[in-house]
PDB file of C-alpha atoms and ligand atoms in Angstrom:
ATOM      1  CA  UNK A   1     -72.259  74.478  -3.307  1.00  0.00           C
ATOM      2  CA  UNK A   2     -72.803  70.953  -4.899  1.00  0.00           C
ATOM      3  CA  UNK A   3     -71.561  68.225  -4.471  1.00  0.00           C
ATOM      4  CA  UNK A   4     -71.851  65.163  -6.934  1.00  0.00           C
ATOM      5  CA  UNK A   5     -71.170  61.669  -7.046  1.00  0.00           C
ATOM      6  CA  UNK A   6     -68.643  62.084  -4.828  1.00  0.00           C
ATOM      7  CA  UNK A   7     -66.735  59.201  -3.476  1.00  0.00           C
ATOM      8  CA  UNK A   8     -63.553  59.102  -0.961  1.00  0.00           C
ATOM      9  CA  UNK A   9     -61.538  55.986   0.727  1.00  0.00           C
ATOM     10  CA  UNK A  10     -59.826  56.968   3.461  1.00  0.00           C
ATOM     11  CA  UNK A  11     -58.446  53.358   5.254  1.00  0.00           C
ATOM     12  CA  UNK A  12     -61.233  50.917   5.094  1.00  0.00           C
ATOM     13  CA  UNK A  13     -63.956  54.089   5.481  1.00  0.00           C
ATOM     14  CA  UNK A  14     -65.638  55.036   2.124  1.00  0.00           C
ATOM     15  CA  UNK A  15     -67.748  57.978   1.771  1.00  0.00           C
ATOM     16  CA  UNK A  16     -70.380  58.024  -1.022  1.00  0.00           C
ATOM     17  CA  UNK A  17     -72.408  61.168  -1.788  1.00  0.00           C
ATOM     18  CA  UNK A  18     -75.100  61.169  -4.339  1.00  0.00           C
ATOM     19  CA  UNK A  19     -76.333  64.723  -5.005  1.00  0.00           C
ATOM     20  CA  UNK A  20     -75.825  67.225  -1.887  1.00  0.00           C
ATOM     21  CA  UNK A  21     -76.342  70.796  -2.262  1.00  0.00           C
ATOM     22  CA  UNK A  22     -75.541  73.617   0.175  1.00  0.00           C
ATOM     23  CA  UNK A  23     -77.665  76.343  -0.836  1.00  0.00           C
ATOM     24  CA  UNK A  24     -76.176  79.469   0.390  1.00  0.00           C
ATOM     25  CA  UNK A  25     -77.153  81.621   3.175  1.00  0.00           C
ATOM     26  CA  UNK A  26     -78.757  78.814   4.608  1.00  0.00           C
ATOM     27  CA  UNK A  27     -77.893  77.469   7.814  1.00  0.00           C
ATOM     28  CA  UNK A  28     -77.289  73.360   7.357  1.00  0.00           C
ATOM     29  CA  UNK A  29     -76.346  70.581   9.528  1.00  0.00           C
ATOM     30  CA  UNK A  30     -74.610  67.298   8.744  1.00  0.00           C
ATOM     31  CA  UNK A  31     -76.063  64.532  11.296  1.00  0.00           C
ATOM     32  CA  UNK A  32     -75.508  60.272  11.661  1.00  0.00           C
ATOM     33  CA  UNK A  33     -74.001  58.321  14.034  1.00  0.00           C
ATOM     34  CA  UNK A  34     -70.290  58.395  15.327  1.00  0.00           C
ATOM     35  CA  UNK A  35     -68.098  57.684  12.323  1.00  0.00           C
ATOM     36  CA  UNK A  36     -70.623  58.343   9.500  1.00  0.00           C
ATOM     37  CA  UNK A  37     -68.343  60.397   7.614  1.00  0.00           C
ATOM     38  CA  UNK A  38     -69.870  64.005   8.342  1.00  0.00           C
ATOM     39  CA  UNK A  39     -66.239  65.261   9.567  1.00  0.00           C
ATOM     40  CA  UNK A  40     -64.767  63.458   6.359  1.00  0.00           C
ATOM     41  CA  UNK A  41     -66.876  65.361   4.158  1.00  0.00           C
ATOM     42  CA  UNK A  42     -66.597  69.246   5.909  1.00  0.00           C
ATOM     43  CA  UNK A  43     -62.753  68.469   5.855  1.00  0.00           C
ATOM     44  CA  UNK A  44     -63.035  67.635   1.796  1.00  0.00           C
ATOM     45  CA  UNK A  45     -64.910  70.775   1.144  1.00  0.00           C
ATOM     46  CA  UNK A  46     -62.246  72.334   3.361  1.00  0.00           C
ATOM     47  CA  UNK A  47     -59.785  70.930   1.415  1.00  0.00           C
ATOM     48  CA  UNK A  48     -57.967  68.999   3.591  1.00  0.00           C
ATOM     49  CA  UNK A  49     -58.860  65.677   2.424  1.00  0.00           C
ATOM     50  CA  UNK A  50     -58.649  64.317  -1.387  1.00  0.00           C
ATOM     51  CA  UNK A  51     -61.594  62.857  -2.782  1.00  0.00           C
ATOM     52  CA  UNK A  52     -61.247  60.080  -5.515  1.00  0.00           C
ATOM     53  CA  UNK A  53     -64.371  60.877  -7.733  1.00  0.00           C
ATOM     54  CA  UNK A  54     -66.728  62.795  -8.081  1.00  0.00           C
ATOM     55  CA  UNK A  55     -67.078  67.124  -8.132  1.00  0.00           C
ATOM     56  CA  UNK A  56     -67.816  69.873  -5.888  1.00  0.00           C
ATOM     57  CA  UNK A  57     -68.957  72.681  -7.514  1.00  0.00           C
ATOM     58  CA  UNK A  58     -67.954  75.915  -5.696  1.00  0.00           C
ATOM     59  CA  UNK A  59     -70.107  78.294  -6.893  1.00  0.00           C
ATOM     60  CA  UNK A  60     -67.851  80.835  -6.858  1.00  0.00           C
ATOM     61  CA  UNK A  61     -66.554  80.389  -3.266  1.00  0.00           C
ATOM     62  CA  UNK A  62     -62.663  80.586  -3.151  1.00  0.00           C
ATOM     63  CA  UNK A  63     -60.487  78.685  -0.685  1.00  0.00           C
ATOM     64  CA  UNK A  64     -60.378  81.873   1.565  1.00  0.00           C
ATOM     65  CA  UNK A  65     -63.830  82.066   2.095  1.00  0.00           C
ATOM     66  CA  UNK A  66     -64.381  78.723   3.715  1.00  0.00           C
ATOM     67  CA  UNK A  67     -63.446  78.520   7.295  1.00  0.00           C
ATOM     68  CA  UNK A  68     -63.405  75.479   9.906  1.00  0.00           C
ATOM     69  CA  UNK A  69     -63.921  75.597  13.429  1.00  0.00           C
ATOM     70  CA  UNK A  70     -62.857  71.619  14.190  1.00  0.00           C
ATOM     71  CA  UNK A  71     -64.251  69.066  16.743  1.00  0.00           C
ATOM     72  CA  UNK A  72     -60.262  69.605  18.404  1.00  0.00           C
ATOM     73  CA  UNK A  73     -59.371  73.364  17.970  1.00  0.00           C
ATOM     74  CA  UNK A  74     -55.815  73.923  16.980  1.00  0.00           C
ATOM     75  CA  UNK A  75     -54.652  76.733  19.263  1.00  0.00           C
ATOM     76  CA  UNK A  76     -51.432  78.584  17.878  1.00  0.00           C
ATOM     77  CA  UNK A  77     -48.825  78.770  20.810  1.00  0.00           C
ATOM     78  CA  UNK A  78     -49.625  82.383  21.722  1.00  0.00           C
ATOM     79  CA  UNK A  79     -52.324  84.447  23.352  1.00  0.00           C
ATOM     80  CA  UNK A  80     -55.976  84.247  23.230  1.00  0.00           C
ATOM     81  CA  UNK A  81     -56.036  87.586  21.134  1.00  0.00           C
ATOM     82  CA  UNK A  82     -53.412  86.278  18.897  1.00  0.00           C
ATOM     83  CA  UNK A  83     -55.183  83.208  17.929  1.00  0.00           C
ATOM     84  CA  UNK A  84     -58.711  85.444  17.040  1.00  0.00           C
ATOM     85  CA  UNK A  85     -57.143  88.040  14.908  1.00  0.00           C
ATOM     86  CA  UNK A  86     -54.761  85.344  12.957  1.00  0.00           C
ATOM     87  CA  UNK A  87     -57.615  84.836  10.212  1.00  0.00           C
ATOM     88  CA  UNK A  88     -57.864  88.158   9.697  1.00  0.00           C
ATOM     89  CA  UNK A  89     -53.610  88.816   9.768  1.00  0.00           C
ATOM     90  CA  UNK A  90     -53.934  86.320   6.815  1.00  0.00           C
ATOM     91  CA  UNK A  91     -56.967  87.906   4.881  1.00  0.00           C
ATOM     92  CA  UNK A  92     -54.945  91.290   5.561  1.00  0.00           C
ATOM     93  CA  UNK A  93     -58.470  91.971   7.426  1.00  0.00           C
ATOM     94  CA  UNK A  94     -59.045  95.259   9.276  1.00  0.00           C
ATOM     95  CA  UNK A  95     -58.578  94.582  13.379  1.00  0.00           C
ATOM     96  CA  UNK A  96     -61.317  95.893  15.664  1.00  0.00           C
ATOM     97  CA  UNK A  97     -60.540  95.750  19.073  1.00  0.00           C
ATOM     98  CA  UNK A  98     -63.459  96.511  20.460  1.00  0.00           C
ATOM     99  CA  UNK A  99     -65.121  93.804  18.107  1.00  0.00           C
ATOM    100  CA  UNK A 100     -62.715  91.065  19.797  1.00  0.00           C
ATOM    101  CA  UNK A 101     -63.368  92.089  22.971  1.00  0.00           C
ATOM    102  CA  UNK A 102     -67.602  91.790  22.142  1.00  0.00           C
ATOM    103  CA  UNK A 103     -66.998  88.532  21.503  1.00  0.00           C
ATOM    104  CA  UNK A 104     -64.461  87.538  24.444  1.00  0.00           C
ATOM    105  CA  UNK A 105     -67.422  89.408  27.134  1.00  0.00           C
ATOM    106  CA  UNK A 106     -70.106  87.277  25.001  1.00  0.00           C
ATOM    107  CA  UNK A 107     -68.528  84.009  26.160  1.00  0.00           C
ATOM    108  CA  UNK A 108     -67.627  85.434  29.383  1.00  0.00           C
ATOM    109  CA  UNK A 109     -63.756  84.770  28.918  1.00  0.00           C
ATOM    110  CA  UNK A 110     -62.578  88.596  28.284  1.00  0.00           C
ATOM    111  CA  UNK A 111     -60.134  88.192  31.149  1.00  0.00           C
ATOM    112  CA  UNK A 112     -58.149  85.272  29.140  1.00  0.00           C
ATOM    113  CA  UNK A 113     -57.694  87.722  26.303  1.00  0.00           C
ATOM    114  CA  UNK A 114     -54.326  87.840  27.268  1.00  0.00           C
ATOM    115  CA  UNK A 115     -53.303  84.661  28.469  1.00  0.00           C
ATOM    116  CA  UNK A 116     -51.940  81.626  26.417  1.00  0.00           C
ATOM    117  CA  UNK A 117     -54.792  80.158  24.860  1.00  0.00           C
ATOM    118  CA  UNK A 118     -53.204  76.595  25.453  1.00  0.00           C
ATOM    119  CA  UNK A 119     -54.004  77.046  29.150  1.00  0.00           C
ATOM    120  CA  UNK A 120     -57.833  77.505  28.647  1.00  0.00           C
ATOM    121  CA  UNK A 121     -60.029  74.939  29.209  1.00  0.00           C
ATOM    122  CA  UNK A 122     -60.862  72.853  26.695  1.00  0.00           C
ATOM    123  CA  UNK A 123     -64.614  74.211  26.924  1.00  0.00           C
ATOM    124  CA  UNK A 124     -62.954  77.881  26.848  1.00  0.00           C
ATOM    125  CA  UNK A 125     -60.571  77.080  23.776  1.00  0.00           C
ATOM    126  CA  UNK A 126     -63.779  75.937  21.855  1.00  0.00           C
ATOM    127  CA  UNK A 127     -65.135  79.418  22.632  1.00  0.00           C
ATOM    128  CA  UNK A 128     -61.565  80.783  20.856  1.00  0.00           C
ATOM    129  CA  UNK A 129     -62.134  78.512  18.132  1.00  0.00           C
ATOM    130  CA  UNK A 130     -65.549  79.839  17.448  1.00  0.00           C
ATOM    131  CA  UNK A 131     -64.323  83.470  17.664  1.00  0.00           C
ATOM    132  CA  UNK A 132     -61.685  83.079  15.649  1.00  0.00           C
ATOM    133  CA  UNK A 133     -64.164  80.874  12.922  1.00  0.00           C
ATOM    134  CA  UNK A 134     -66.659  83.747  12.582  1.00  0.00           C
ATOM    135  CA  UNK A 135     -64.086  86.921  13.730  1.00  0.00           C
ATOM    136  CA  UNK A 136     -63.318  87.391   9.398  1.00  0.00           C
ATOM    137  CA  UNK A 137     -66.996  87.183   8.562  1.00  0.00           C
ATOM    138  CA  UNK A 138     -66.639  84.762   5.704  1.00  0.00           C
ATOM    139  CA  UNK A 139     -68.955  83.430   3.665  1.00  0.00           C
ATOM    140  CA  UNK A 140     -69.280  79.867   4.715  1.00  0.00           C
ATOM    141  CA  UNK A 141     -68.504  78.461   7.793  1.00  0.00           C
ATOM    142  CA  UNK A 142     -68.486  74.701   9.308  1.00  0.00           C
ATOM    143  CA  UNK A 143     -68.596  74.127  12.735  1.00  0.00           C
ATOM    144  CA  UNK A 144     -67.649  70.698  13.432  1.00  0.00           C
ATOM    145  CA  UNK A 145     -69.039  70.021  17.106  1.00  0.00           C
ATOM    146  CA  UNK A 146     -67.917  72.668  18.797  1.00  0.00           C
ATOM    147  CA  UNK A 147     -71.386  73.324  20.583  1.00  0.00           C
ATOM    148  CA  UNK A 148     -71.090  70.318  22.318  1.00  0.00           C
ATOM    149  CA  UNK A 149     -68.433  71.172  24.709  1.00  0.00           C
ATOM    150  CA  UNK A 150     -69.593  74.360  25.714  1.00  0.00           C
ATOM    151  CA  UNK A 151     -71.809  74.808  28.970  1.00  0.00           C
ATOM    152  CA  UNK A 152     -75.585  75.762  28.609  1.00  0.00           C
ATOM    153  CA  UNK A 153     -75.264  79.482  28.788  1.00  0.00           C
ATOM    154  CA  UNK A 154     -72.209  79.410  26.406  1.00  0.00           C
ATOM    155  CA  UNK A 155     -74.184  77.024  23.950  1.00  0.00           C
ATOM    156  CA  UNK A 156     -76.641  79.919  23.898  1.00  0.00           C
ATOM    157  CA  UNK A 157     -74.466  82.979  23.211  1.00  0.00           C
ATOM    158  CA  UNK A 158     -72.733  80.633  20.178  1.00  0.00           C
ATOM    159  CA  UNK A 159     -76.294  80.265  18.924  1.00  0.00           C
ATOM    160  CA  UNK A 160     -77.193  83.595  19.140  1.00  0.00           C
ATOM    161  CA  UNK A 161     -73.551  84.602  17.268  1.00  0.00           C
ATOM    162  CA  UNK A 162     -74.630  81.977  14.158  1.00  0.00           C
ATOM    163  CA  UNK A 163     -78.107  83.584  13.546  1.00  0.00           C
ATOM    164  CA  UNK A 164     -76.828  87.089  14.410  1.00  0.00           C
ATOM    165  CA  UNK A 165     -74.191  86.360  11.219  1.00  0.00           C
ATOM    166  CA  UNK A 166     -76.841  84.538   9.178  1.00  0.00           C
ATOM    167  CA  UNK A 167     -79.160  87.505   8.536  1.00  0.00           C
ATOM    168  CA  UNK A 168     -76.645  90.388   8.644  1.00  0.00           C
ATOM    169  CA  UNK A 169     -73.946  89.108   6.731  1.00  0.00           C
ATOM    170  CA  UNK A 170     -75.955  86.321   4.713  1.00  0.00           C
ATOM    171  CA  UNK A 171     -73.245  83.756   5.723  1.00  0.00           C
ATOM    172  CA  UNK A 172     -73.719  79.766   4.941  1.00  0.00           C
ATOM    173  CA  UNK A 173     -73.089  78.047   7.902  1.00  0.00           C
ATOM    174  CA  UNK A 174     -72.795  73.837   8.453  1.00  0.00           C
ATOM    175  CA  UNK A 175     -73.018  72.941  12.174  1.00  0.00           C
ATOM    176  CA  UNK A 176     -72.373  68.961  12.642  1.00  0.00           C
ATOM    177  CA  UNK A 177     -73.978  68.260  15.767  1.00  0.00           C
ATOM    178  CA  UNK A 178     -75.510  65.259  17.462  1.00  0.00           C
ATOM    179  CA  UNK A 179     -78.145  66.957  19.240  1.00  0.00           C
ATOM    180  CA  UNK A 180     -81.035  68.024  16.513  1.00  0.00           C
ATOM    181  CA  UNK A 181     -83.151  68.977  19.382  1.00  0.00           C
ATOM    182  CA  UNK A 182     -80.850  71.798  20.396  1.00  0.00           C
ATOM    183  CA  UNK A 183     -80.170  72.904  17.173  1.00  0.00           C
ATOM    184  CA  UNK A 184     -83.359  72.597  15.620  1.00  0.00           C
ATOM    185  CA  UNK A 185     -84.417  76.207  16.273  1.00  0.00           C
ATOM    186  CA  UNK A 186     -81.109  77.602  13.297  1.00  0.00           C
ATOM    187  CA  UNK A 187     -80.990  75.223  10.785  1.00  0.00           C
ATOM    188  CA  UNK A 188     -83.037  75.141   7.377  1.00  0.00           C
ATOM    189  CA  UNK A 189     -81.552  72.066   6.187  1.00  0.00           C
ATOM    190  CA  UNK A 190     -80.331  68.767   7.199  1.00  0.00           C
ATOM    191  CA  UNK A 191     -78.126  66.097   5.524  1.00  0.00           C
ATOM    192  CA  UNK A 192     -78.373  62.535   7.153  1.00  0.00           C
ATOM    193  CA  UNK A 193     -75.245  60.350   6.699  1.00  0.00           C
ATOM    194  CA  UNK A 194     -75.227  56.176   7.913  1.00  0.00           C
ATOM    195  CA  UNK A 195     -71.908  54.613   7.463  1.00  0.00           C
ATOM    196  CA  UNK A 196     -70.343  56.838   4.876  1.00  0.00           C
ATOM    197  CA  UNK A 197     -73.696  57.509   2.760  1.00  0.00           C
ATOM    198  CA  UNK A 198     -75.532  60.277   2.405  1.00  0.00           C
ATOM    199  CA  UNK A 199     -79.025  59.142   2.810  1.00  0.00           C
ATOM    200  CA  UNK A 200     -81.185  62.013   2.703  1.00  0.00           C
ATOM    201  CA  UNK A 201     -81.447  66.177   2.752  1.00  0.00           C
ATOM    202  CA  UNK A 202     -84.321  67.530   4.037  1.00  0.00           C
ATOM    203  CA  UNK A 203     -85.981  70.183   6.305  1.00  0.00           C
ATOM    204  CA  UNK A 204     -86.977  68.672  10.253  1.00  0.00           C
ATOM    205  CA  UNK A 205     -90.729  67.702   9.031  1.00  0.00           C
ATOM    206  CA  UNK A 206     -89.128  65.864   6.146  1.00  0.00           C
ATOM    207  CA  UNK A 207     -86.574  63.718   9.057  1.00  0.00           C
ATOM    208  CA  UNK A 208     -90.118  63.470  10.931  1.00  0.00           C
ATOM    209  CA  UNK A 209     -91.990  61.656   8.140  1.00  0.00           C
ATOM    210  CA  UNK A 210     -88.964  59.574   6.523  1.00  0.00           C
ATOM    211  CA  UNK A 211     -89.526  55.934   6.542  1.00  0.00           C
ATOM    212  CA  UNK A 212     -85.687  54.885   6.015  1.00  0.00           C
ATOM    213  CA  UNK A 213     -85.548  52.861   9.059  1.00  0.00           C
ATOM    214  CA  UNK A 214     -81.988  54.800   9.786  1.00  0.00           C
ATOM    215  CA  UNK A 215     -83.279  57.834  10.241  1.00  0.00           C
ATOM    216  CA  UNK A 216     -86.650  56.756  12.329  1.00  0.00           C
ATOM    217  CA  UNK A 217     -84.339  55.410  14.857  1.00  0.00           C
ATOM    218  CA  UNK A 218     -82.321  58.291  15.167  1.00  0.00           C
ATOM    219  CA  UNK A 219     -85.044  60.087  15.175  1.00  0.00           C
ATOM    220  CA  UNK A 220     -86.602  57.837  18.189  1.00  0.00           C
ATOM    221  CA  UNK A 221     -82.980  58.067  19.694  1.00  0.00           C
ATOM    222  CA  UNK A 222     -83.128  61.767  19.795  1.00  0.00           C
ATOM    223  CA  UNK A 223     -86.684  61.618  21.361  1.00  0.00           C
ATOM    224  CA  UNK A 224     -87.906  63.595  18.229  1.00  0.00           C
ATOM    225  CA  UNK A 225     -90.655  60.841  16.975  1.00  0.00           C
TER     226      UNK A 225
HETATM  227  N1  ATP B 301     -57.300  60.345   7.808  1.00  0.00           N
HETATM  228  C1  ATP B 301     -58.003  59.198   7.956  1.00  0.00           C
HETATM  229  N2  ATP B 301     -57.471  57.995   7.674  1.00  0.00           N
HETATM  230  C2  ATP B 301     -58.187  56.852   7.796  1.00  0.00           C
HETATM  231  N3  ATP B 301     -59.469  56.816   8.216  1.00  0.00           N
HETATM  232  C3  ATP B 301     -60.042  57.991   8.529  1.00  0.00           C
HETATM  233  C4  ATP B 301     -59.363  59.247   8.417  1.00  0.00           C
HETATM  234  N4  ATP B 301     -60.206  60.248   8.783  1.00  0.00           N
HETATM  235  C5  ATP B 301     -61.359  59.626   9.120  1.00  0.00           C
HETATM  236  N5  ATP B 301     -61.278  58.307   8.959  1.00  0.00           N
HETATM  237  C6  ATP B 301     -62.332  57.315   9.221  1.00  0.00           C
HETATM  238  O1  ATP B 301     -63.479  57.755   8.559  1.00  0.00           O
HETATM  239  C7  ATP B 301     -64.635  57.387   9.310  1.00  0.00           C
HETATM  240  C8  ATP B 301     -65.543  58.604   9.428  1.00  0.00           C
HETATM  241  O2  ATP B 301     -64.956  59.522  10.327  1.00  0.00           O
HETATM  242  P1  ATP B 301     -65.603  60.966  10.573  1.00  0.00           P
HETATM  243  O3  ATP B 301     -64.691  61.680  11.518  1.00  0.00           O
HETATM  244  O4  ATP B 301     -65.900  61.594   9.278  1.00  0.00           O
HETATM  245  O5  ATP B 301     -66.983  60.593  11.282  1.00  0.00           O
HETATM  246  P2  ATP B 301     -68.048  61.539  11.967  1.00  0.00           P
HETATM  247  O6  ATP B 301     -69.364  61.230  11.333  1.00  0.00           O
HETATM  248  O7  ATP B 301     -67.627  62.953  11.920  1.00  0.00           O
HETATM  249  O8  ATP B 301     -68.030  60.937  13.434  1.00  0.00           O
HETATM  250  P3  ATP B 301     -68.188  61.593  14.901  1.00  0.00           P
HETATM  251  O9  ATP B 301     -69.654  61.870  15.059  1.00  0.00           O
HETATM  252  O10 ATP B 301     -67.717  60.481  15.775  1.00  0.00           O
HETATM  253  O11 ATP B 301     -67.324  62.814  14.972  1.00  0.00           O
HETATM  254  C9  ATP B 301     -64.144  56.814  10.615  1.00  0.00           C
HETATM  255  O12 ATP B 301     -64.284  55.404  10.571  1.00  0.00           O
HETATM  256  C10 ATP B 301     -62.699  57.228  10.678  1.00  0.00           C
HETATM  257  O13 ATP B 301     -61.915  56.269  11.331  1.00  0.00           O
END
């Protein structure tokens, strides 16, 4: 995917990309301060937000294939079970049952499989969110913080479901995270946002070395200078 000269207002908040591209089958991450726009931008390539200029150049990738798992899950008002297989209801997307229920014992919450998912913890509904996220296999998936919420163990097992996707399906995958550190050992490539601008995309030796004062703090801030 590539985006260009893309600009968006949304309020007083403008986002300004230069030249950003998400080579596929690569595992990405969006990173910047609170508010830096990183959320604004996975929600345009969603397609939930308009941009004003600018183009994103699909490659190829339809609507369908893009899939969100957001910093607040939206859980449908039914059971756990029902909220997984709903992507793949839509996509008209074989059911495996016993492939739900790998994923439920991966998290450790196979015993809410059947409960409403609204009365999970918010930690727990996270864990439904990513299921349901990477349940229809598509080809590019964001996940917009949804490691951050989850216990240690937990952060593990969704870590081990990302690369386990990235090399036997090949899928694209943009986690926006605040912690580099704990995410350093997945992705290929990040993209560094201050205050609606994308500043630079690089691999974690190229963050190291910047001299854009932004990033060196950040990079002091997340003890990784
Ligand atoms: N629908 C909207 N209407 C008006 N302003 C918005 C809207 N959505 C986001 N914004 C503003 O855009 C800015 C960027 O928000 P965004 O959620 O993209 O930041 P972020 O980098 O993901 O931050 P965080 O790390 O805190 O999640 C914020 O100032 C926010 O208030």
């Amino acid at each position: 995917m590539k985006i260009s000269d893309l600009q968006a207002k949304l309020g007083d908040f403008t986002l300004a990309v230069d030249t950003l591209i998400l080579e596929e089958r690569k595992i990405h991450a969006f990173i910047g301060s609170n508010g830096c726009g990183k959320s604004t931008l996975a929600k345009i390539i969603m397609g939930i937000l308009p941009y004003r200029k600018g183009e994103i150049d699909f490659e190829g990738l339809q609507v369908h294939d893009i899939v969100l798992a957001s910093q607040k899950p939206y859980m449908l008002h039914e059971t756990v079970r029902e909220n997984i297989v709903y992507p793949l209801k839509i996509r008209k997307q074989k059911i495996c049952e016993e492939e739900i229920d790998f994923y439920l014992n991966e998290f450790g919450i196979f015993e809410k499989k059947f409960e409403h998912a609204r009365q999970l913890s918010s930690g727990q509904q996270q864990k439904v969110s990513i299921i349901r996220a990477v349940i229809a296999k598509q080809k590019f998936i964001v996940i917009d913080e949804s490691l951050s919420n989850l216990d240690i163990e937990s952060i593990s097992t969704a870590k081990n479901m990302i690369k386990r996707l990235h090399a036997e399906s090949g899928v694209t995958f943009v986690l926006i995270s605040h912690q580099v550190a704990s995410i350093a050992d997945l992705v290929h490539e990040y993209h560094f946002f201050d205050r609606g601008e994308h500043i630079l995309s690089c691999d974690l030796e190229g963050l190291k070395r910047s001299n854009h004062e932004k990033i060196k703090h950040y990079m002091q801030l997340q003890s990784l200078l």
